[in-house]
Amino acid sequence: MKGNVIVGQSGGPTAAINSSLAGVYRTAIDRGAKKVYGMLHGIEGLLKENYIDLSEHIRNDLDVELLKRTPAAYLGSCRYKLPDIHKDMEIYKKIFEILDKLEIEALVYIGGNDSMDTIKKLSDYAILTGSEIRFIGCPKTIDNDLALTDHTPGYGSAAKYIGTSVKEVIRDSLCLEYSGGVVTIIEIMGRNAGWLTGASILAKGEDCDGPDLIYLPEITFDLKKFEAKVKKLVEQKSSVVVCVSEGIHDKDGKYICELGNNSDFVDAFGHKQLTGTASFLANYIGNKLGCKTRGIELSTLQRAGSHLASRVDILEAYQVGGAAVLAADEGDTGKMVVLVRHSDDPYQCGTEVKDVHKIANDEKLVPKEWISKDGSYITDDFITYVRPLIQGDVSPIMVDGIPRHLYRPTKK
Amino acid sequence: MKGNVIVGQSGGPTAAINSSLAGVYRTAIDRGAKKVYGMLHGIEGLLKENYIDLSEHIRNDLDVELLKRTPAAYLGSCRYKLPDIHKDMEIYKKIFEILDKLEIEALVYIGGNDSMDTIKKLSDYAILTGSEIRFIGCPKTIDNDLALTDHTPGYGSAAKYIGTSVKEVIRDSLCLEYSGGVVTIIEIMGRNAGWLTGASILAKGEDCDGPDLIYLPEITFDLKKFEAKVKKLVEQKSSVVVCVSEGIHDKDGKYICELGNNSDFVDAFGHKQLTGTASFLANYIGNKLGCKTRGIELSTLQRAGSHLASRVDILEAYQVGGAAVLAADEGDTGKMVVLVRHSDDPYQCGTEVKDVHKIANDEKLVPKEWISKDGSYITDDFITYVRPLIQGDVSPIMVDGIPRHLYRPTKK
């Protein structure tokens, strides 16, 4: 490379997004980039000329290893969508002025759907104006809902966290014997796509029956049918564990978590309050069946749990970061790196680049045929798909009993 | 030993209680016990003659290692309190008949306050009736609220999980930049004792500022003062993280989580609903300060997270199990094994036995002088106390990407 590289991170944090950052940095240096800049808080920060020289932050091999093990976006994230080019040319002018000033040859943006939209617009603008700067997207999202790529970095680590945590909760529930049974409802992220909730099946194995019911948002949720299923299970077992996606909804498209607000309840401050899906269903089942219930939300823990990252995921994230730089150096622009799976077992997977115009704003859902007919479980095809992605561990670097991260001092 | 040993588990599950079970089993076998029985679901199960021969379940060294890494009570737990001896002699007669039939020489009960009450009553009854069976208590509780012992097995692993998870959540919160800031409220277990919530301080280190505020249940919680503190912090930082105990309460002793129910809100089924402390405070702050907030409950994950267990904790739990058998074999009864700390750094800790009459039903709280004057943080003394307890790791035995546990098939 002759010029400089700039890299940004965007959208929701994951356990693997910093491994892609490490991959971008290392590969850019290896290929002769003079400077590798990191934009702070994505394109939004770049517009305010907030960026850092990464070589001042990633000083040695240990820092690279720490970065790979640091959850959330090291550079800070944003949720900023560029306007259409014809609607606000000025903003593009400004971005390209900054990029030219920094002598940028390639811009890599690590993120999900919105970030790929950014890559698409910037590369379109470059073509329109004859700029030689190259723009490459690097996929990242725990939601695994990006089109064209077999899976997205970040998903495997979240899946491993979910499988492990659900198994531990099942063990916990099993050992408490309540007359009438205990029903545990676990709420997992995913508004429209059930990839994360499906990963709860990973709790199942020779030593664990796994969840009893799994509900993805791809399927309409029927409260009455759900109640009947749980009732039958409670008659058979002392502990019933149900995994639900936060995005499950009824036939009218209304989120289940909104059903708790049918009454005119407002909190002490006059605001309507959203009850979580798990706590709503736990209350519902408790009232209907008269058994003990509990609701558990895996919350942001599931996307930040880098202490339990998947080795396959962290390595692929790194690899994808490197492939983005490589593609730019070879002249590509307006492309996203994708993961292409060659075989499940032994697992083999490589990278390619695809036109970002075919990816942006498209949402990949769990195939209907991977969901059981009555919509309350998933099939073995799902397991075959997800199992390779959670293999191997990345031992945290423990300092005084707690995982060490790479730290970037911040101020408001 | 000449006779047999029986062991039970009781109260809330932890990540270390099965390591104590392993310690009891191994030491009893080593000291010549012919049989080691495990009561299923504690004394409640024993009364129904539900027990197993542990040698059929723990078949080899690998099983011992798996058991140490299996969260929750392998034998099943219960929350059963024995009646006073003079009120119901029959129940004691029945228990001793079963124990005599099984040729029990020593009964070890692993649990918290209620379990020590069981040991006290059973040993008292033995003295009253001239039985030679010995009864020893083995401390266990994530709450760390047992008297006389420096700390309880189970606490260290929960503390390590909390410190690590809070740090990951802080990292996650930091990287998202919202105008007006984001306030994250993390709810941690502990109704009356703040040991677990205090452990959130472990997130603090060279690479992390740790939580901004920490509220233990030992101190009266003042909502207005809390709001003022958060307001000031939001003006200074873009991310504010607050850790609160589920048991924080106002000056009238009313739990903060109950404040959300001042209105006449009932859910769709006519039942009053308890809002969690974190979600109540998140809503409160959001409404008052107009900033983005989120509430996170560490829920049962914090007591079942054996994949992140502390090595010190798991080894001490094993050691304490062994010491219980040893004490019984040497003729002790009506005693609990306690951990005695000889030094903080280098950490040195040994076991002793103490009279269970001095322990049962007594609750150890965090000393007031370990809490900051305004009640919103904790002191270095707390860190010095907890730090040694989270040292070292117990690598999970991973099978196909997920930690393997020792499995006991159950049926209703």
Short mmCIF file of C-alpha atoms in Angstrom, two decimals, chain A residues 35-353:
data_model
loop_
_atom_site.label_atom_id
_atom_site.label_comp_id
_atom_site.label_asym_id
_atom_site.label_seq_id
_atom_site.Cartn_x
_atom_site.Cartn_y
_atom_site.Cartn_z
CA LYS A 35 -0.42 5.15 9.00
CA VAL A 36 -3.48 3.29 10.23
CA TYR A 37 -6.06 5.63 11.70
CA GLY A 38 -9.06 4.67 13.77
CA MET A 39 -12.14 6.87 13.64
CA LEU A 40 -13.68 7.38 17.08
CA HIS A 41 -17.39 6.55 17.15
CA GLY A 42 -17.53 5.69 13.48
CA ILE A 43 -18.36 7.97 10.62
CA GLU A 44 -20.10 10.33 13.05
CA GLY A 45 -16.79 10.88 14.86
CA LEU A 46 -14.87 11.17 11.60
CA LEU A 47 -17.13 14.07 10.60
CA LYS A 48 -15.94 15.83 13.77
CA GLU A 49 -12.35 14.83 12.88
CA ASN A 50 -12.14 12.56 15.89
CA TYR A 51 -9.62 9.88 15.09
CA ILE A 52 -6.50 8.31 16.51
CA ASP A 53 -3.25 6.91 15.17
CA LEU A 54 -3.65 3.22 16.00
CA SER A 55 0.10 2.60 16.27
CA GLU A 56 0.09 4.74 19.41
CA HIS A 57 -2.50 2.42 20.94
CA ILE A 58 -1.54 -1.03 19.68
CA ARG A 59 2.09 -0.93 20.65
CA ASN A 60 3.12 -4.58 20.61
CA ASP A 61 2.01 -8.19 20.21
CA LEU A 62 0.54 -8.30 23.71
CA ASP A 63 -1.69 -5.33 22.87
CA VAL A 64 -2.92 -7.21 19.80
CA GLU A 65 -3.80 -10.22 21.96
CA LEU A 66 -5.54 -7.99 24.51
CA LEU A 67 -7.48 -6.23 21.76
CA LYS A 68 -8.75 -9.58 20.45
CA ARG A 69 -10.07 -10.29 23.97
CA THR A 70 -11.66 -6.88 24.57
CA PRO A 71 -15.44 -6.78 24.16
CA ALA A 72 -17.37 -3.89 22.60
CA ALA A 73 -15.99 -1.42 20.06
CA TYR A 74 -12.49 -0.27 21.07
CA LEU A 75 -12.84 2.80 18.86
CA GLY A 76 -16.34 3.55 20.08
CA SER A 77 -19.43 2.94 18.01
CA CYS A 78 -22.23 5.00 16.49
CA ARG A 79 -25.64 4.52 14.92
CA TYR A 80 -25.35 7.10 12.18
CA LYS A 81 -26.84 6.65 8.72
CA LEU A 82 -25.49 8.76 5.87
CA PRO A 83 -28.11 10.68 3.90
CA ASP A 84 -28.72 9.83 0.25
CA ILE A 85 -25.99 11.37 -1.88
CA HIS A 86 -28.31 13.59 -3.90
CA LYS A 87 -29.97 14.90 -0.75
CA ASP A 88 -26.86 16.20 1.01
CA MET A 89 -23.73 16.40 -1.09
CA GLU A 90 -22.00 18.62 1.49
CA ILE A 91 -21.58 15.88 4.06
CA TYR A 92 -19.81 13.69 1.49
CA LYS A 93 -17.57 16.56 0.44
CA LYS A 94 -16.56 17.03 4.02
CA ILE A 95 -15.82 13.35 4.59
CA PHE A 96 -13.67 13.15 1.45
CA GLU A 97 -11.81 16.34 2.39
CA ILE A 98 -10.89 14.76 5.70
CA LEU A 99 -9.91 11.48 4.04
CA ASP A 100 -7.76 13.31 1.47
CA LYS A 101 -6.10 15.34 4.17
CA LEU A 102 -5.15 12.10 5.94
CA GLU A 103 -3.94 10.62 2.64
CA ILE A 104 -6.31 7.69 2.99
CA GLU A 105 -6.07 4.95 0.41
CA ALA A 106 -8.59 2.60 1.99
CA LEU A 107 -11.44 2.93 4.45
CA VAL A 108 -12.63 -0.22 6.26
CA TYR A 109 -15.91 -0.10 8.14
CA ILE A 110 -16.73 -2.90 10.57
CA GLY A 111 -20.44 -3.27 11.22
CA GLY A 112 -23.84 -4.59 10.28
CA ASN A 113 -26.51 -3.59 7.80
CA ASP A 114 -26.33 0.16 8.40
CA SER A 115 -22.56 0.11 8.12
CA MET A 116 -22.75 -1.65 4.77
CA ASP A 117 -25.12 1.08 3.64
CA THR A 118 -22.38 3.57 4.57
CA ILE A 119 -19.80 1.66 2.51
CA LYS A 120 -22.19 1.55 -0.43
CA LYS A 121 -22.80 5.31 -0.39
CA LEU A 122 -19.17 6.27 0.12
CA SER A 123 -17.99 4.02 -2.69
CA ASP A 124 -20.75 5.33 -4.97
CA TYR A 125 -19.69 8.88 -4.20
CA ALA A 126 -16.06 8.01 -4.90
CA ILE A 127 -17.02 6.69 -8.34
CA LEU A 128 -19.17 9.75 -9.03
CA THR A 129 -16.32 12.11 -8.19
CA GLY A 130 -13.40 10.07 -9.50
CA SER A 131 -11.84 9.58 -6.05
CA GLU A 132 -9.43 6.68 -5.83
CA ILE A 133 -10.14 5.93 -2.18
CA ARG A 134 -11.39 2.38 -1.68
CA PHE A 135 -14.19 1.41 0.67
CA ILE A 136 -14.56 -2.08 2.08
CA GLY A 137 -17.08 -3.42 4.57
CA CYS A 138 -16.22 -5.91 7.26
CA PRO A 139 -19.24 -7.83 8.61
CA LYS A 140 -20.01 -7.81 12.32
CA THR A 141 -23.19 -8.49 14.25
CA ILE A 142 -24.23 -10.91 16.95
CA ASP A 143 -27.61 -11.04 15.19
CA ASN A 144 -26.15 -13.01 12.25
CA ASP A 145 -28.71 -11.39 9.94
CA LEU A 146 -26.44 -10.17 7.12
CA ALA A 147 -27.15 -11.50 3.65
CA LEU A 148 -24.68 -13.38 1.41
CA THR A 149 -22.23 -14.30 4.17
CA ASP A 150 -22.55 -17.77 5.73
CA HIS A 151 -22.45 -16.13 9.15
CA THR A 152 -21.16 -12.96 10.76
CA PRO A 153 -18.22 -12.55 13.14
CA GLY A 154 -19.60 -11.94 16.63
CA TYR A 155 -22.38 -14.48 16.26
CA GLY A 156 -20.29 -17.52 17.22
CA SER A 157 -19.13 -16.02 20.53
CA ALA A 158 -22.64 -14.87 21.44
CA ALA A 159 -23.94 -18.36 20.55
CA LYS A 160 -21.32 -19.97 22.78
CA TYR A 161 -22.23 -17.64 25.65
CA ILE A 162 -25.93 -18.37 25.20
CA GLY A 163 -25.49 -22.16 24.98
CA THR A 164 -23.30 -22.19 28.10
CA SER A 165 -25.47 -19.82 30.14
CA VAL A 166 -28.71 -21.59 29.23
CA LYS A 167 -27.12 -24.89 30.29
CA GLU A 168 -26.07 -23.42 33.63
CA VAL A 169 -29.56 -22.02 34.19
CA ILE A 170 -31.10 -25.41 33.35
CA ARG A 171 -28.80 -27.04 35.94
CA ASP A 172 -29.79 -24.39 38.48
CA SER A 173 -33.51 -24.87 37.82
CA LEU A 174 -33.29 -28.65 37.98
CA CYS A 175 -31.84 -28.81 41.46
CA LEU A 176 -34.64 -26.84 43.12
CA GLU A 177 -37.68 -28.96 43.69
CA TYR A 178 -40.91 -27.06 43.98
CA SER A 179 -44.25 -28.72 44.33
CA GLY A 180 -45.99 -27.95 41.06
CA GLY A 181 -42.70 -27.41 39.27
CA VAL A 182 -40.74 -24.35 38.26
CA VAL A 183 -40.92 -22.77 34.83
CA THR A 184 -37.96 -20.65 33.74
CA ILE A 185 -38.31 -18.30 30.78
CA ILE A 186 -35.06 -17.06 29.24
CA GLU A 187 -35.20 -14.03 26.97
CA ILE A 188 -32.56 -13.79 24.25
CA MET A 189 -31.74 -10.95 21.83
CA GLY A 190 -33.07 -10.78 18.27
CA ARG A 191 -35.97 -8.59 17.19
CA ASN A 192 -36.60 -10.18 13.78
CA ALA A 193 -34.06 -12.98 13.38
CA GLY A 194 -33.92 -16.00 15.68
CA TRP A 195 -30.27 -16.96 15.21
CA LEU A 196 -29.33 -16.12 18.81
CA THR A 197 -32.36 -17.73 20.42
CA GLY A 198 -31.82 -20.83 18.30
CA ALA A 199 -28.31 -21.10 19.73
CA SER A 200 -29.89 -22.03 23.08
CA ILE A 201 -30.14 -25.55 21.60
CA LEU A 202 -26.37 -25.80 22.18
CA ALA A 203 -27.14 -26.43 25.87
CA LYS A 204 -28.38 -29.86 24.77
CA GLY A 205 -25.95 -32.74 24.95
CA GLU A 206 -25.23 -36.08 26.62
CA ASP A 207 -25.31 -34.34 30.00
CA CYS A 208 -28.26 -31.98 29.48
CA ASP A 209 -31.69 -32.19 27.88
CA GLY A 210 -31.47 -28.59 26.70
CA PRO A 211 -34.38 -26.15 26.68
CA ASP A 212 -37.86 -27.68 26.52
CA LEU A 213 -39.25 -25.09 24.13
CA ILE A 214 -37.59 -22.58 21.79
CA TYR A 215 -39.52 -19.75 20.15
CA LEU A 216 -38.02 -17.68 17.35
CA PRO A 217 -39.45 -14.40 16.03
CA GLU A 218 -39.77 -15.87 12.52
CA ILE A 219 -42.90 -17.71 13.71
CA THR A 220 -46.11 -16.12 15.00
CA PHE A 221 -46.39 -16.69 18.75
CA ASP A 222 -49.69 -18.01 20.08
CA LEU A 223 -50.08 -17.41 23.81
CA LYS A 224 -52.80 -20.03 24.29
CA LYS A 225 -50.90 -22.76 22.47
CA PHE A 226 -47.82 -21.82 24.48
CA GLU A 227 -49.74 -22.14 27.73
CA ALA A 228 -51.07 -25.57 26.73
CA LYS A 229 -47.55 -26.78 25.88
CA VAL A 230 -46.10 -25.58 29.17
CA LYS A 231 -49.01 -27.10 31.10
CA LYS A 232 -48.31 -30.51 29.60
CA LEU A 233 -44.59 -30.22 30.36
CA VAL A 234 -45.18 -29.16 33.98
CA GLU A 235 -47.20 -32.35 34.45
CA GLN A 236 -44.21 -34.38 33.29
CA LYS A 237 -41.16 -32.59 34.76
CA SER A 238 -40.31 -30.58 37.84
CA SER A 239 -38.30 -28.05 35.84
CA VAL A 240 -39.32 -26.58 32.49
CA VAL A 241 -37.02 -24.17 30.65
CA VAL A 242 -38.26 -22.08 27.73
CA CYS A 243 -36.07 -19.86 25.52
CA VAL A 244 -37.78 -17.01 23.71
CA SER A 245 -36.58 -14.30 21.41
CA GLU A 246 -37.25 -10.73 22.55
CA GLY A 247 -38.95 -10.24 19.18
CA ILE A 248 -41.71 -12.86 19.42
CA HIS A 249 -45.04 -11.37 18.42
CA ASP A 250 -48.66 -12.36 17.94
CA LYS A 251 -50.55 -12.73 14.65
CA ASP A 252 -51.18 -8.99 14.50
CA GLY A 253 -47.47 -8.30 14.77
CA LYS A 254 -47.75 -7.02 18.32
CA TYR A 255 -44.70 -7.84 20.44
CA ILE A 256 -45.48 -10.18 23.34
CA CYS A 257 -43.62 -7.82 25.68
CA GLU A 258 -46.25 -5.20 24.84
CA LEU A 259 -49.15 -7.41 25.94
CA GLY A 260 -48.33 -6.63 29.56
CA ASN A 261 -49.38 -3.07 28.89
CA ASN A 262 -52.98 -3.74 27.99
CA SER A 263 -54.02 -2.08 31.20
CA ASP A 264 -53.64 1.64 31.65
CA PHE A 265 -50.65 1.13 33.90
CA VAL A 266 -48.29 4.05 34.10
CA ASP A 267 -45.39 4.12 36.51
CA ALA A 268 -44.97 6.63 39.34
CA PHE A 269 -43.88 9.25 36.81
CA GLY A 270 -46.75 8.98 34.40
CA HIS A 271 -44.90 6.99 31.75
CA LYS A 272 -46.08 3.79 30.16
CA GLN A 273 -43.66 1.04 30.99
CA LEU A 274 -42.55 -1.83 28.75
CA THR A 275 -42.35 -5.14 30.54
CA GLY A 276 -39.77 -7.60 29.23
CA THR A 277 -40.92 -10.64 27.30
CA ALA A 278 -39.50 -13.09 29.86
CA SER A 279 -41.06 -11.38 32.86
CA PHE A 280 -44.40 -11.04 31.06
CA LEU A 281 -44.49 -14.74 30.16
CA ALA A 282 -43.26 -15.77 33.61
CA ASN A 283 -46.11 -13.81 35.20
CA TYR A 284 -48.60 -15.15 32.69
CA ILE A 285 -47.67 -18.80 33.26
CA GLY A 286 -47.46 -18.33 37.03
CA ASN A 287 -50.96 -16.92 37.11
CA LYS A 288 -52.46 -19.45 34.74
CA LEU A 289 -50.82 -22.63 36.03
CA GLY A 290 -50.22 -21.63 39.63
CA CYS A 291 -46.62 -22.83 39.56
CA LYS A 292 -43.42 -21.03 40.46
CA THR A 293 -41.88 -19.18 37.53
CA ARG A 294 -38.92 -16.95 36.88
CA GLY A 295 -37.90 -14.72 34.01
CA ILE A 296 -34.27 -14.24 33.01
CA GLU A 297 -32.95 -11.77 30.44
CA LEU A 298 -29.50 -12.51 29.04
CA SER A 299 -29.36 -8.76 28.27
CA THR A 300 -26.15 -7.12 27.04
CA LEU A 301 -24.15 -9.83 28.79
CA GLN A 302 -24.68 -12.05 25.73
CA ARG A 303 -22.96 -9.65 23.36
CA ALA A 304 -20.19 -8.53 25.73
CA GLY A 305 -19.16 -11.92 27.13
CA SER A 306 -15.68 -12.01 25.68
CA HIS A 307 -14.42 -14.14 28.57
CA LEU A 308 -16.30 -17.01 26.88
CA ALA A 309 -15.51 -16.14 23.26
CA SER A 310 -15.37 -18.79 20.54
CA ARG A 311 -11.91 -19.31 19.08
CA VAL A 312 -13.34 -19.94 15.63
CA ASP A 313 -15.23 -16.66 15.88
CA ILE A 314 -12.30 -14.57 17.11
CA LEU A 315 -9.97 -15.99 14.46
CA GLU A 316 -12.50 -15.49 11.69
CA ALA A 317 -13.12 -11.92 12.83
CA TYR A 318 -9.37 -11.29 12.59
CA GLN A 319 -9.20 -12.99 9.21
CA VAL A 320 -12.11 -10.96 7.84
CA GLY A 321 -10.42 -7.74 8.97
CA GLY A 322 -7.25 -8.77 7.16
CA ALA A 323 -9.18 -9.78 4.04
CA ALA A 324 -10.80 -6.33 3.92
CA VAL A 325 -7.42 -4.62 3.75
CA LEU A 326 -6.18 -7.14 1.21
CA ALA A 327 -9.20 -6.53 -1.03
CA ALA A 328 -8.69 -2.76 -0.89
CA ASP A 329 -5.00 -3.15 -1.64
CA GLU A 330 -5.87 -5.25 -4.65
CA GLY A 331 -8.14 -2.53 -5.98
CA ASP A 332 -11.58 -3.57 -4.75
CA THR A 333 -14.08 -1.00 -3.57
CA GLY A 334 -17.79 -1.06 -2.69
CA LYS A 335 -17.36 -4.61 -1.47
CA MET A 336 -17.98 -6.51 1.73
CA VAL A 337 -15.91 -9.45 2.90
CA VAL A 338 -18.07 -12.55 3.32
CA LEU A 339 -17.46 -15.92 4.94
CA VAL A 340 -18.01 -18.90 2.67
CA ARG A 341 -18.43 -22.30 4.29
CA HIS A 342 -16.96 -25.19 2.34
CA SER A 343 -17.87 -27.97 4.75
CA ASP A 344 -19.51 -28.51 8.14
CA ASP A 345 -17.44 -31.38 9.47
CA PRO A 346 -14.52 -30.98 9.31
CA TYR A 347 -15.43 -27.31 9.34
CA GLN A 348 -13.83 -25.35 6.55
CA CYS A 349 -14.53 -21.75 5.79
CA GLY A 350 -12.83 -19.05 3.73
CA THR A 351 -13.33 -15.43 2.76
CA GLU A 352 -14.48 -13.83 -0.48
CA VAL A 353 -15.63 -10.32 -1.34
#
